[in-house]
Coordinates of C-alpha atoms in Angstrom, one line a residue:
S249 CA -11.4 -1.6 -20.3
E250 CA -13.6 1.4 -19.5
Q251 CA -16.4 -1.0 -18.7
L252 CA -14.4 -2.8 -16.1
F253 CA -13.6 0.4 -14.2
V254 CA -17.2 1.6 -14.4
E255 CA -18.4 -1.7 -12.9
M256 CA -15.8 -1.4 -10.1
A257 CA -16.9 2.1 -9.4
D258 CA -20.5 1.0 -9.1
R259 CA -19.5 -1.8 -6.7
M260 CA -17.3 0.5 -4.6
A261 CA -20.2 2.9 -4.1
A262 CA -22.9 0.4 -3.6
E263 CA -21.2 -2.2 -1.4
G264 CA -19.7 -0.2 1.3
W265 CA -16.1 0.1 0.0
R266 CA -16.2 3.9 -0.4
D267 CA -17.8 4.3 3.0
A268 CA -15.0 2.1 4.6
G269 CA -12.5 4.6 3.1
Y270 CA -11.4 3.1 -0.2
E271 CA -11.7 6.1 -2.5
F272 CA -9.3 5.6 -5.5
I273 CA -9.8 3.4 -8.5
C274 CA -6.5 3.0 -10.2
I275 CA -5.7 2.2 -13.8
D276 CA -2.3 0.4 -14.2
D277 CA 0.0 0.0 -17.3
C278 CA -1.5 -0.8 -20.8
W279 CA -4.3 1.8 -20.8
M280 CA -2.7 3.8 -23.5
A281 CA -2.7 3.8 -27.3
P282 CA 0.7 2.7 -28.7
T283 CA 1.5 6.2 -29.9
R284 CA 0.9 9.8 -28.8
D285 CA -1.5 12.1 -30.7
K286 CA -0.5 14.8 -33.2
Q287 CA 0.0 17.3 -30.4
G288 CA 2.3 14.9 -28.6
R289 CA -0.3 14.0 -25.9
L290 CA -0.9 10.6 -24.4
Q291 CA -4.2 9.0 -25.5
A292 CA -6.2 6.1 -24.2
D293 CA -6.6 3.0 -26.3
P294 CA -9.6 3.8 -28.5
K295 CA -11.1 0.3 -28.5
R296 CA -10.9 -0.3 -24.7
F297 CA -11.5 3.2 -23.5
P298 CA -13.9 4.6 -26.3
G299 CA -15.0 7.5 -24.1
G300 CA -11.5 8.5 -23.1
I301 CA -10.2 9.0 -19.6
R302 CA -12.0 12.3 -19.0
K303 CA -15.4 10.7 -19.4
L304 CA -14.3 7.8 -17.1
A305 CA -13.0 10.3 -14.5
D306 CA -16.3 12.2 -14.5
Y307 CA -18.2 8.9 -14.0
V308 CA -15.9 7.9 -11.1
H309 CA -16.3 11.3 -9.5
S310 CA -20.0 11.1 -9.8
K311 CA -19.8 8.1 -7.5
G312 CA -17.9 10.1 -4.9
L313 CA -14.7 8.3 -5.9
K314 CA -11.3 9.3 -7.3
L315 CA -9.4 8.1 -10.4
G316 CA -5.8 7.0 -10.5
I317 CA -3.7 6.5 -13.6
Y318 CA -0.3 5.1 -14.6
S319 CA 2.7 6.4 -16.5
D320 CA 6.5 5.9 -16.5
V321 CA 9.5 8.1 -15.9
G322 CA 11.4 6.6 -18.8
S323 CA 11.0 6.5 -22.6
K324 CA 8.5 3.6 -22.4
T325 CA 6.3 2.0 -19.7
C326 CA 7.2 -1.4 -18.4
A327 CA 4.8 -2.9 -20.9
G328 CA 6.3 -0.9 -23.8
F329 CA 3.7 1.9 -24.2
P330 CA 4.8 5.6 -24.5
G331 CA 6.6 6.8 -21.3
S332 CA 6.7 10.4 -20.0
Y333 CA 10.4 11.1 -20.6
N334 CA 10.8 14.6 -22.2
H335 CA 7.0 15.1 -21.7
Y336 CA 6.7 15.6 -18.0
D337 CA 4.9 19.0 -18.1
L338 CA 2.6 18.0 -21.0
D339 CA 1.6 14.7 -19.3
A340 CA 1.0 16.3 -16.0
Q341 CA -1.2 18.9 -17.7
T342 CA -3.0 16.2 -19.6
F343 CA -3.7 14.1 -16.5
A344 CA -5.0 17.2 -14.6
S345 CA -7.2 18.2 -17.6
W346 CA -8.7 14.7 -17.5
G347 CA -9.6 15.1 -13.8
V348 CA -7.1 12.4 -12.6
D349 CA -6.5 12.3 -8.8
L350 CA -3.5 10.0 -8.5
L351 CA -0.5 9.1 -10.6
K352 CA 1.5 5.9 -10.2
F353 CA 4.8 6.7 -11.8
D354 CA 6.9 3.6 -12.7
G355 CA 10.7 3.5 -13.3
C356 CA 11.2 1.3 -16.4
N357 CA 13.4 2.3 -19.4
S358 CA 15.3 5.1 -17.9
E359 CA 18.8 5.4 -19.4
S360 CA 20.6 6.3 -16.1
L361 CA 19.9 6.7 -12.4
D362 CA 20.5 10.5 -12.8
L363 CA 17.8 10.7 -15.4
L364 CA 15.5 8.6 -13.3
A365 CA 15.9 10.9 -10.3
E366 CA 15.6 14.0 -12.4
G367 CA 12.4 12.6 -14.0
Y368 CA 10.8 11.9 -10.6
R369 CA 11.6 15.4 -9.4
R370 CA 10.4 17.0 -12.6
M371 CA 7.1 15.2 -12.6
S372 CA 6.5 16.2 -9.0
V373 CA 7.0 19.8 -9.8
A374 CA 4.9 19.5 -13.0
L375 CA 2.0 17.9 -11.1
N376 CA 2.1 20.7 -8.5
R377 CA 2.2 23.3 -11.3
T378 CA -1.2 22.0 -12.6
G379 CA -2.9 23.3 -9.5
R380 CA -4.8 20.0 -9.2
S381 CA -4.4 17.9 -6.1
I382 CA -2.8 14.7 -7.5
V383 CA -1.4 12.0 -5.2
Y384 CA 2.1 11.1 -6.5
S385 CA 3.0 7.4 -6.1
C386 CA 6.7 6.7 -7.0
E387 CA 8.8 3.7 -7.7
W388 CA 12.0 5.7 -7.2
P389 CA 13.7 3.8 -4.4
F390 CA 12.9 0.4 -5.9
Y391 CA 14.9 1.2 -9.0
L392 CA 17.8 2.9 -7.1
R393 CA 18.2 0.1 -4.5
P394 CA 20.3 -2.4 -6.6
V395 CA 22.9 0.3 -7.1
Q396 CA 22.7 2.8 -4.3
Q397 CA 21.0 3.6 -1.0
P398 CA 18.0 5.8 -1.6
N399 CA 17.9 9.2 0.0
Y400 CA 14.4 8.9 1.6
T401 CA 14.5 12.5 2.9
E402 CA 14.7 13.7 -0.7
I403 CA 12.2 11.2 -2.0
K404 CA 9.6 12.3 0.6
Q405 CA 10.0 15.9 -0.6
Y406 CA 8.7 14.9 -4.0
C407 CA 6.5 11.8 -3.5
N408 CA 3.5 10.9 -1.4
H409 CA 4.3 7.2 -1.3
W410 CA 7.1 5.1 -2.8
R411 CA 7.8 1.5 -3.7
N412 CA 10.7 -0.2 -2.0
F413 CA 10.5 -3.8 -3.1
Y414 CA 9.3 -6.3 -5.8
D415 CA 5.8 -6.6 -7.1
V416 CA 3.4 -8.4 -4.7
Y417 CA 1.9 -11.7 -6.0
D418 CA -1.1 -13.6 -5.0
S419 CA 0.9 -16.0 -2.9
W420 CA 2.0 -16.5 0.7
S421 CA 5.7 -16.6 -0.3
S422 CA 5.3 -13.1 -1.8
I423 CA 3.7 -11.6 1.4
K424 CA 6.4 -13.3 3.5
S425 CA 9.2 -11.8 1.4
I426 CA 7.8 -8.3 1.7
L427 CA 7.5 -8.6 5.5
D428 CA 11.1 -10.0 5.7
W429 CA 12.5 -7.2 3.6
T430 CA 10.6 -4.6 5.6
A431 CA 11.9 -5.9 8.9
L432 CA 15.5 -6.1 7.5
H433 CA 15.4 -2.5 6.4
Q434 CA 13.3 -1.0 9.1
D435 CA 16.1 1.1 10.6
T436 CA 16.2 3.2 7.4
I437 CA 12.6 3.2 6.2
V438 CA 10.4 3.4 9.4
K439 CA 11.6 6.8 10.5
I440 CA 10.8 8.6 7.2
A441 CA 7.1 7.5 7.1
G442 CA 4.5 9.9 8.2
P443 CA 1.7 12.2 7.0
G444 CA 2.4 13.2 3.4
G445 CA 4.8 10.4 2.6
W446 CA 4.6 6.6 3.1
N447 CA 6.5 3.4 2.4
D448 CA 4.5 1.3 0.0
P449 CA 5.1 -2.4 0.3
D450 CA 3.6 -2.7 -3.1
M451 CA 0.1 -1.5 -3.6
A452 CA -1.8 -4.6 -3.5
L453 CA -3.8 -6.3 -0.9
V454 CA -4.4 -9.6 -2.6
I455 CA -7.1 -10.6 -0.1
G456 CA -10.2 -11.9 -2.0
N457 CA -8.2 -13.7 -4.7
F458 CA -7.0 -17.3 -4.7
G459 CA -3.5 -17.5 -3.3
L460 CA -3.9 -16.8 0.4
S461 CA -5.6 -19.0 3.0
W462 CA -7.9 -17.3 5.5
D463 CA -5.1 -17.0 8.1
Q464 CA -2.7 -15.6 5.5
S465 CA -5.3 -13.0 4.5
V466 CA -5.6 -12.0 8.1
T467 CA -1.9 -11.6 8.3
Q468 CA -1.7 -9.4 5.2
M469 CA -4.4 -7.1 6.5
A470 CA -2.9 -6.9 10.0
M471 CA 0.6 -6.3 8.8
W472 CA -0.3 -3.7 6.2
A473 CA -2.0 -1.8 9.0
I474 CA 1.1 -2.1 11.2
M475 CA 3.3 -0.9 8.4
A476 CA 1.1 2.2 7.8
A477 CA 0.9 1.0 4.2
P478 CA -1.4 2.6 1.6
L479 CA -4.3 0.1 1.3
F480 CA -5.0 -0.7 -2.4
M481 CA -6.9 -3.8 -3.2
S482 CA -6.0 -5.9 -6.2
N483 CA -9.1 -8.1 -6.6
D484 CA -12.4 -8.4 -8.4
L485 CA -15.1 -6.9 -6.3
R486 CA -17.8 -8.6 -8.5
H487 CA -16.6 -12.0 -7.2
I488 CA -15.5 -11.5 -3.6
S489 CA -16.4 -13.7 -0.6
P490 CA -18.3 -12.3 2.4
E491 CA -15.3 -13.2 4.6
A492 CA -12.8 -11.3 2.4
K493 CA -15.2 -8.3 2.3
W494 CA -15.5 -8.4 6.1
L495 CA -11.7 -8.4 6.5
L496 CA -11.0 -5.6 3.9
Q497 CA -13.8 -3.4 5.3
N498 CA -13.0 -4.0 9.0
K499 CA -13.3 -0.6 10.6
E500 CA -11.0 -1.4 13.6
V501 CA -8.1 -2.5 11.3
I502 CA -8.6 0.4 9.0
A503 CA -8.6 2.8 12.0
I504 CA -5.2 1.4 13.0
N505 CA -3.9 1.7 9.4
Q506 CA -5.1 5.3 9.1
D507 CA -4.1 6.4 12.6
P508 CA -3.6 10.2 12.5
L509 CA -0.2 10.0 14.3
G510 CA 1.1 8.4 11.1
K511 CA 3.9 6.4 12.6
Q512 CA 5.0 3.2 10.9
G513 CA 5.3 0.0 12.9
Y514 CA 8.4 -2.2 13.3
Q515 CA 9.4 -5.7 14.3
L516 CA 10.4 -6.0 18.0
F517 CA 11.3 -9.6 18.2
K518 CA 11.7 -12.7 16.0
D519 CA 12.6 -16.3 16.7
K520 CA 12.1 -19.4 14.5
N521 CA 8.4 -19.6 15.2
F522 CA 7.1 -16.1 16.0
Q523 CA 7.4 -12.4 15.2
L524 CA 6.2 -9.6 17.4
W525 CA 5.5 -6.2 15.8
E526 CA 4.2 -2.9 17.3
R527 CA 3.0 0.4 16.0
P528 CA 2.7 3.6 18.1
L529 CA -0.8 5.1 17.7
S530 CA -2.3 8.4 18.8
D531 CA -3.6 8.8 22.4
R532 CA -0.7 6.7 23.8
A533 CA -2.1 3.5 22.3
Y534 CA -0.2 0.8 20.4
A535 CA -1.1 -1.7 17.8
V536 CA 0.6 -5.0 18.4
A537 CA 0.8 -8.0 15.9
V538 CA 1.9 -11.5 16.7
L539 CA 2.7 -13.6 13.6
N540 CA 3.1 -17.4 13.7
Q541 CA 5.7 -18.1 11.0
Q542 CA 5.3 -21.9 11.1
E543 CA 3.6 -23.4 8.0
I544 CA 2.8 -26.8 9.5
G545 CA 1.0 -28.1 12.6
G546 CA -1.8 -26.5 14.6
P547 CA -2.2 -23.3 16.6
Q548 CA 0.8 -22.4 18.8
K549 CA 0.9 -20.5 22.0
F550 CA 3.1 -17.4 22.3
T551 CA 3.7 -15.7 25.7
F552 CA 5.4 -12.4 26.1
S553 CA 5.9 -9.8 28.8
L554 CA 4.0 -6.5 28.4
T555 CA 7.1 -4.6 29.5
F556 CA 8.3 -5.3 25.9
L557 CA 5.8 -2.9 24.5
G558 CA 6.4 0.8 23.8
N559 CA 9.8 0.8 25.4
G560 CA 8.2 -0.3 28.6
L561 CA 5.6 2.5 28.5
A562 CA 2.6 1.0 26.7
C563 CA 1.3 -0.8 29.9
N564 CA 2.8 1.4 32.6
P565 CA 1.1 1.3 35.1
A566 CA -1.7 -0.6 33.4
C567 CA -3.4 -1.1 30.0
S568 CA -6.6 -2.4 28.4
I569 CA -6.1 -4.9 25.5
Q570 CA -8.5 -5.4 22.7
Q571 CA -8.1 -8.1 20.1
V572 CA -8.9 -6.8 16.6
L573 CA -8.1 -9.8 14.4
P574 CA -8.8 -12.6 13.6
A575 CA -11.9 -11.6 15.6
S576 CA -12.8 -8.7 17.8
R577 CA -12.8 -9.4 21.6
D578 CA -12.0 -7.7 24.8
C579 CA -8.9 -9.2 26.5
G580 CA -9.2 -7.2 29.7
V581 CA -7.0 -5.0 31.8
Y582 CA -3.3 -5.8 32.5
S583 CA -0.7 -4.5 34.8
W584 CA 2.7 -3.4 33.7
M585 CA 4.6 -6.5 34.9
S586 CA 2.1 -9.1 33.6
S587 CA 2.4 -11.4 30.6
L588 CA 0.0 -12.1 27.8
S589 CA -0.5 -15.5 26.2
L590 CA -2.0 -15.8 22.7
E591 CA -2.8 -18.8 20.5
V592 CA -1.9 -18.1 16.9
N593 CA -2.6 -20.3 13.8
P594 CA 0.2 -21.2 11.4
T595 CA 0.9 -18.3 9.0
G596 CA -1.8 -16.4 11.0
T597 CA -1.6 -13.2 13.0
V598 CA -3.3 -11.9 16.1
L599 CA -3.7 -8.1 16.0
L600 CA -4.2 -6.2 19.2
K601 CA -4.9 -2.6 20.3
V602 CA -3.2 -1.8 23.6

C-alpha cells in the first residue's frame, strides 16, 4: 500500500540508507487496478494507493529518493494485472508523467519470443522518448534462456540491467543456486557488464529477513559486490537488526560494488570445499572473495598463492591486503610469490581488497 512505501521512504531518509547510496524504492507487481481507465491508461488500485502514484512519487522525491514501478511486456503481468502489450508508448508516458525513475519490466504472458523481444525494444525507445531519465530493468534474457541463447550485446543496447535466472528466495539454497548459475555462465555474461548495463542476479538482497544465517548474509553481500550486481534490498526496514543494517550499509563493500571501472567479477577456482572469486577494480586493485561451501563443521583454512590473482599481476611485485568482511582489518603487505591463509566459516565468505 501507499502507506508502506511512505514508511519505507521515511526510514531510508532517516536511518542512513539514502546516505549509504540506496536511492530507489521500487513497487513490484500488484499495484494496479484490475482494469485500465477510460483513456486506456494504467491506474493504481484505488483502495491501496488512494493518492495515486504521482502523489507517492512526489513524497519519495521530497525525501531525496527515487521511485521505481513495475509493468510487463505481455498482455498481463505475472499476477494477472493489465500488461503493457500494445500500450508501450502510453504506459511510458504515464510513468514519466507520474515522476517514476525506474521501470522493472517483466516477461510473463507474451505470445512468442519475437513479440517479447519486440516489446522490450519498443518500451526502451518509448521510455527514452518521454525525455525523463528512467532506469530500465529487463527480464528479457531470463525468458529467452530456456529456448535460445540471449544476445547480450543487443540487450545492453536497450536495457540498464537484466535478469538472467530465477527469483531469489529468502534461503541459502537460493543464494547458492544463483552463484552456481553465475559461475557456470560467466564466460558469456561477465564481459558484457559495465557502466550502463549490468547482470542482475535477481534484485533482492534478502539480508535482514529470516532465511540466512549471519555467515550466509555476509556471503550474499560479498558476492553481490563481486558480481557488480545492482543492490536492491527485499526486507522490512522497520524491523531490521543492527547487524544486518551494519552489513547492508557497509561503505567498504558498497565501494567495491559501485567501483567506477564497472567490471564484473568471476570465479577463479573451485574445489569441493572452497571457491575463489576476483573482481578487477580501478587503480589496479582487486576485490577477492573466498567462500567456504561446506555446510557442516567449524571454520576451515584455505591457503592460496597470490600469483593466482589478476593473471599474476595483482601482487607483482608486492601488494597490501585489506580484509573487508566479515570484519574490517589490515592483513599487511605481501610479495608476489607469497601465499595467503584465511580461516572461513561454513557457508561464509572472506572478502578482501588487494
